[in-house]
Tab-separated table of C-alpha atoms in Angstrom:
chain	number	residue	atom	x	y	z
Z	54	ALA	CA	17.074	6.678	15.571
Z	55	GLN	CA	15.741	3.863	14.406
Z	56	SER	CA	17.875	0.931	14.629
Z	57	VAL	CA	17.261	-2.953	15.184
Z	58	THR	CA	20.110	-5.758	16.346
Z	59	GLN	CA	20.098	-9.761	14.980
Z	60	PRO	CA	23.517	-10.500	16.262
Z	61	ASP	CA	23.328	-13.712	14.932
Z	62	ILE	CA	25.514	-14.002	11.383
Z	63	HIS	CA	24.915	-17.567	10.918
Z	64	ILE	CA	23.278	-20.358	12.923
Z	65	THR	CA	23.195	-24.099	12.063
Z	66	VAL	CA	21.233	-26.691	13.926
Z	67	SER	CA	19.844	-30.587	13.107
Z	68	GLU	CA	16.494	-30.821	11.721
Z	69	GLY	CA	13.288	-31.296	14.251
Z	70	ALA	CA	15.599	-30.083	16.497
Z	71	SER	CA	14.487	-26.596	18.210
Z	72	LEU	CA	15.516	-22.848	16.986
Z	73	GLU	CA	15.641	-18.704	18.906
Z	74	LEU	CA	16.965	-16.676	16.507
Z	75	ARG	CA	17.566	-13.302	18.935
Z	76	CYS	CA	16.439	-9.619	17.462
Z	77	ASN	CA	16.389	-6.512	19.190
Z	78	TYR	CA	15.434	-2.836	18.398
Z	79	SER	CA	15.457	0.468	19.213
Z	80	TYR	CA	12.507	2.832	18.551
Z	81	GLY	CA	10.981	5.836	20.530
Z	82	ALA	CA	7.207	4.832	20.266
Z	83	THR	CA	5.799	1.858	19.170
Z	84	PRO	CA	7.237	-0.591	17.827
Z	85	TYR	CA	5.337	-1.893	14.791
Z	86	LEU	CA	7.580	-5.203	14.297
Z	87	PHE	CA	8.042	-7.653	11.687
Z	88	TRP	CA	9.837	-11.160	11.203
Z	89	TYR	CA	10.217	-11.908	6.800
Z	90	VAL	CA	12.488	-15.472	5.127
Z	91	GLN	CA	14.508	-14.697	2.664
Z	92	SER	CA	15.193	-18.363	0.724
Z	93	PRO	CA	17.425	-18.142	-1.570
Z	94	GLY	CA	17.324	-15.687	-5.464
Z	95	GLN	CA	14.090	-15.414	-4.347
Z	96	GLY	CA	11.940	-11.682	-2.593
Z	97	LEU	CA	10.849	-11.367	1.042
Z	98	GLN	CA	8.626	-13.441	3.041
Z	99	LEU	CA	5.826	-12.021	5.412
Z	100	LEU	CA	6.266	-14.827	8.977
Z	101	LEU	CA	4.817	-12.718	11.690
Z	102	LYS	CA	4.060	-9.394	12.795
Z	103	TYR	CA	3.038	-7.525	15.810
Z	104	PHE	CA	0.843	-4.999	16.555
Z	105	SER	CA	-0.408	-4.580	19.722
Z	106	GLY	CA	-2.407	-7.045	22.299
Z	107	ASP	CA	-1.165	-10.567	23.141
Z	108	THR	CA	2.938	-10.000	22.852
Z	109	LEU	CA	3.246	-14.238	21.537
Z	110	VAL	CA	2.215	-13.872	18.004
Z	111	GLN	CA	1.783	-16.633	15.555
Z	112	GLY	CA	2.979	-17.126	11.819
Z	113	ILE	CA	3.318	-19.431	8.933
Z	114	LYS	CA	5.240	-22.815	8.901
Z	115	GLY	CA	5.134	-23.420	12.413
Z	116	PHE	CA	6.745	-19.878	12.980
Z	117	GLU	CA	6.667	-17.344	16.760
Z	118	ALA	CA	8.026	-14.479	17.886
Z	119	GLU	CA	6.999	-12.548	21.151
Z	120	PHE	CA	7.440	-9.805	21.532
Z	121	LYS	CA	9.266	-8.237	25.229
Z	122	ARG	CA	9.017	-4.393	26.198
Z	123	SER	CA	11.013	-4.369	28.819
Z	124	GLN	CA	14.710	-6.138	26.959
Z	125	SER	CA	12.943	-4.200	23.610
Z	126	SER	CA	13.591	-8.073	21.694
Z	127	PHE	CA	11.755	-9.843	19.357
Z	128	ASN	CA	12.808	-13.116	19.372
Z	129	LEU	CA	11.486	-15.946	16.461
Z	130	ARG	CA	11.117	-19.575	17.631
Z	131	LYS	CA	10.077	-22.554	16.225
Z	132	PRO	CA	10.205	-25.478	18.415
Z	133	SER	CA	11.278	-28.430	15.402
Z	134	VAL	CA	12.834	-27.240	11.718
Z	135	HIS	CA	11.974	-28.246	9.252
Z	136	TRP	CA	15.694	-28.221	6.028
Z	137	SER	CA	13.074	-26.472	3.979
Z	138	ASP	CA	13.470	-24.369	6.953
Z	139	ALA	CA	17.095	-23.426	6.053
Z	140	ALA	CA	16.696	-19.855	4.534
Z	141	GLU	CA	17.414	-15.668	5.347
Z	142	TYR	CA	16.041	-14.180	8.466
Z	143	PHE	CA	15.338	-10.845	8.641
Z	144	CYS	CA	13.134	-8.625	11.930
Z	145	ALA	CA	12.208	-4.869	10.754
Z	146	VAL	CA	10.436	-2.728	12.392
Z	147	ALA	CA	8.060	-0.383	11.439
Z	148	SER	CA	8.982	3.906	11.900
Z	149	ARG	CA	7.034	6.595	9.944
Z	150	ILE	CA	8.994	8.482	7.310
Z	151	SER	CA	8.804	12.022	8.344
Z	152	SER	CA	5.761	14.040	9.346
Z	153	GLY	CA	3.304	11.474	7.273
Z	154	SER	CA	0.930	8.281	7.057
Z	155	ALA	CA	4.033	6.239	5.453
Z	156	ARG	CA	5.856	3.919	7.172
Z	157	GLN	CA	9.930	3.146	6.314
Z	158	LEU	CA	10.897	-0.497	6.861
Z	159	THR	CA	14.207	-0.122	8.970
Z	160	PHE	CA	16.029	-4.372	9.275
Z	161	GLY	CA	18.493	-6.763	10.877
Z	162	SER	CA	21.198	-7.565	9.388
Z	163	GLY	CA	19.751	-10.681	9.004
Z	164	THR	CA	20.077	-14.724	10.470
Z	165	GLN	CA	20.865	-17.136	7.481
Z	166	LEU	CA	20.482	-20.701	9.325
Z	167	THR	CA	21.027	-24.201	7.842
Z	168	VAL	CA	19.428	-27.046	9.036
Z	169	LEU	CA	21.121	-30.536	9.219
Z	170	PRO	CA	20.297	-33.481	8.548
A	933	ASN	CA	-3.229	-11.714	-7.755
A	934	ALA	CA	0.276	-12.505	-8.765
A	935	GLY	CA	1.493	-9.599	-5.951
A	936	VAL	CA	4.264	-7.123	-6.510
A	937	THR	CA	6.339	-8.462	-9.504
A	938	GLN	CA	9.407	-7.074	-10.597
A	939	THR	CA	11.530	-6.833	-13.943
A	940	PRO	CA	13.770	-8.365	-15.711
A	941	LYS	CA	15.999	-10.092	-12.613
A	942	PHE	CA	19.107	-10.460	-13.630
A	943	ARG	CA	20.930	-7.150	-15.276
A	944	ILE	CA	24.599	-6.200	-15.963
A	945	LEU	CA	25.339	-2.619	-16.983
A	946	LYS	CA	28.505	-0.890	-17.295
A	947	ILE	CA	29.611	2.565	-15.785
A	948	GLY	CA	27.772	5.066	-16.840
A	949	GLN	CA	24.967	3.528	-18.488
A	950	SER	CA	21.222	4.005	-17.471
A	951	MET	CA	17.911	1.770	-16.739
A	952	THR	CA	14.767	1.584	-15.106
A	953	LEU	CA	13.618	-1.664	-13.018
A	954	GLN	CA	9.564	-1.770	-13.556
A	955	CYS	CA	7.367	-2.654	-10.502
A	956	ALA	CA	3.832	-3.624	-10.265
A	957	GLN	CA	1.425	-5.289	-7.996
A	958	ASP	CA	-1.868	-5.766	-8.786
A	959	MET	CA	-3.649	-5.426	-4.785
A	960	ASN	CA	-3.894	-2.124	-5.699
A	961	HIS	CA	-1.872	-1.021	-2.556
A	962	ASN	CA	-1.281	3.642	-2.562
A	963	TYR	CA	1.687	2.659	-1.430
A	964	MET	CA	5.065	1.174	-3.119
A	965	TYR	CA	8.461	1.346	-2.161
A	966	TRP	CA	12.086	0.803	-3.584
A	967	TYR	CA	14.362	-1.104	-1.338
A	968	ARG	CA	17.995	-1.699	-1.652
A	969	GLN	CA	20.152	-4.673	-0.026
A	970	ASP	CA	24.307	-5.220	0.382
A	971	PRO	CA	25.835	-8.164	0.679
A	972	GLY	CA	24.939	-9.320	4.411
A	973	MET	CA	22.982	-6.251	4.423
A	974	GLY	CA	19.215	-5.776	4.900
A	975	LEU	CA	17.687	-3.443	3.167
A	976	LYS	CA	17.634	-0.056	2.853
A	977	LEU	CA	14.942	2.471	1.369
A	978	ILE	CA	15.406	4.426	-1.432
A	979	TYR	CA	12.291	6.663	-2.843
A	980	TYR	CA	8.200	6.062	-1.943
A	981	SER	CA	5.173	6.072	-3.328
A	982	VAL	CA	1.422	7.791	-0.894
A	983	GLY	CA	-0.115	7.509	-4.493
A	984	ALA	CA	-0.550	8.698	-8.545
A	985	GLY	CA	2.054	10.825	-8.864
A	986	ILE	CA	3.346	11.534	-4.913
A	987	THR	CA	7.243	9.971	-4.054
A	988	ASP	CA	9.499	11.035	-2.060
A	989	LYS	CA	12.605	10.269	-1.168
A	990	GLY	CA	13.663	7.410	1.007
A	991	GLU	CA	17.268	6.963	3.249
A	992	VAL	CA	19.948	5.998	0.299
A	993	PRO	CA	18.277	8.538	-2.837
A	994	ASN	CA	21.178	9.288	-4.218
A	995	GLY	CA	21.753	8.524	-8.969
A	996	TYR	CA	18.399	7.326	-8.890
A	997	ASN	CA	15.076	8.617	-9.891
A	998	VAL	CA	10.762	7.225	-9.569
A	999	SER	CA	7.565	8.308	-11.450
A	1000	ARG	CA	3.973	6.887	-10.320
A	1001	SER	CA	1.520	7.332	-12.974
A	1002	THR	CA	-0.120	5.095	-12.376
A	1003	THR	CA	-1.478	3.061	-8.326
A	1004	GLU	CA	-0.230	-0.476	-10.231
A	1005	ASP	CA	3.275	1.182	-11.514
A	1006	PHE	CA	6.743	2.531	-10.225
A	1007	PRO	CA	9.814	2.319	-11.502
A	1008	LEU	CA	12.849	2.991	-10.622
A	1009	ARG	CA	14.701	4.962	-12.890
A	1010	LEU	CA	19.249	4.529	-12.794
A	1011	GLU	CA	20.579	6.949	-14.690
A	1012	LEU	CA	24.581	7.376	-14.660
A	1013	ALA	CA	24.705	3.496	-13.388
A	1014	ALA	CA	28.057	3.351	-10.505
A	1015	PRO	CA	29.999	0.349	-9.475
A	1016	SER	CA	28.380	1.759	-6.353
A	1017	GLN	CA	25.280	1.011	-6.866
A	1018	THR	CA	25.578	-3.008	-7.386
A	1019	SER	CA	23.333	-4.336	-5.232
A	1020	VAL	CA	19.441	-6.704	-4.957
A	1021	TYR	CA	16.942	-4.694	-5.683
A	1022	PHE	CA	13.380	-5.063	-4.536
A	1023	CYS	CA	10.446	-3.703	-4.998
A	1024	ALA	CA	6.772	-3.690	-2.326
A	1025	SER	CA	3.713	-2.208	-1.742
A	1026	SER	CA	1.149	-2.117	0.999
A	1027	TYR	CA	-1.925	-0.736	1.565
A	1028	SER	CA	-2.431	2.781	3.401
A	1029	ARG	CA	-4.377	3.210	6.540
A	1030	VAL	CA	-4.245	5.771	9.813
A	1031	GLY	CA	-2.567	1.896	12.118
A	1032	PRO	CA	0.881	-0.121	10.532
A	1033	ASP	CA	0.331	-1.797	7.469
A	1034	THR	CA	2.090	-4.585	6.100
A	1035	GLN	CA	4.481	-4.093	3.083
A	1036	TYR	CA	4.543	-7.017	0.069
A	1037	PHE	CA	7.846	-7.246	-1.471
A	1038	GLY	CA	8.323	-8.229	-4.775
A	1039	PRO	CA	10.871	-11.391	-5.804
A	1040	GLY	CA	13.655	-8.969	-7.036
A	1041	THR	CA	16.706	-7.177	-9.603
A	1042	ARG	CA	20.040	-9.038	-9.355
A	1043	LEU	CA	21.744	-5.909	-10.670
A	1044	THR	CA	25.351	-5.772	-11.557
A	1045	VAL	CA	27.639	-2.410	-12.732
A	1046	LEU	CA	31.084	-3.491	-14.170
């Protein structure tokens, strides 16, 4: 069965500092990977996704993520964090539901990011 | 486009009451999903639909029912609310194709059962 692990429950960084959020996945087939961000009281917004090709993917708001198959990882990075980046971040892997074409997202438990002024 | 919309935003139910969570999308997506998010956890799939008239169970379907009479709407029904159903519920939709797709989420409904 597929699973996603986000080892860091809570991360605190200073504004302007760099950021890396860790994500490890377990999935037997080709992984389709996502990072979503959730601001308080809001829904999930897609930051970026990896389906195939270049293992370094760019997303919105200056975020990027690198897929490393050998490490089963898909870590999210940002060179300089802004106060508005404070939110909860979820990594997810898509997997087929039974034998059909639909896929469900299996999420990690999230990483809460606090940004200090 | 409004994207995926959900109503209500908040609701408090008493044990044993029923309610329907509404979800609509205006992106002409075939696939729609209901997830629940418990504190400190990621989202878990409750039910999904691949088109009007076609629904199926996800990971945690007990205590819920769904219907899909139109492409746009995918309501979630709680028949006999229980405290274990206290959660935040998210609806999502995606455009079906052969390969992987991206799910777009609504703002969520926060439900408390007392």
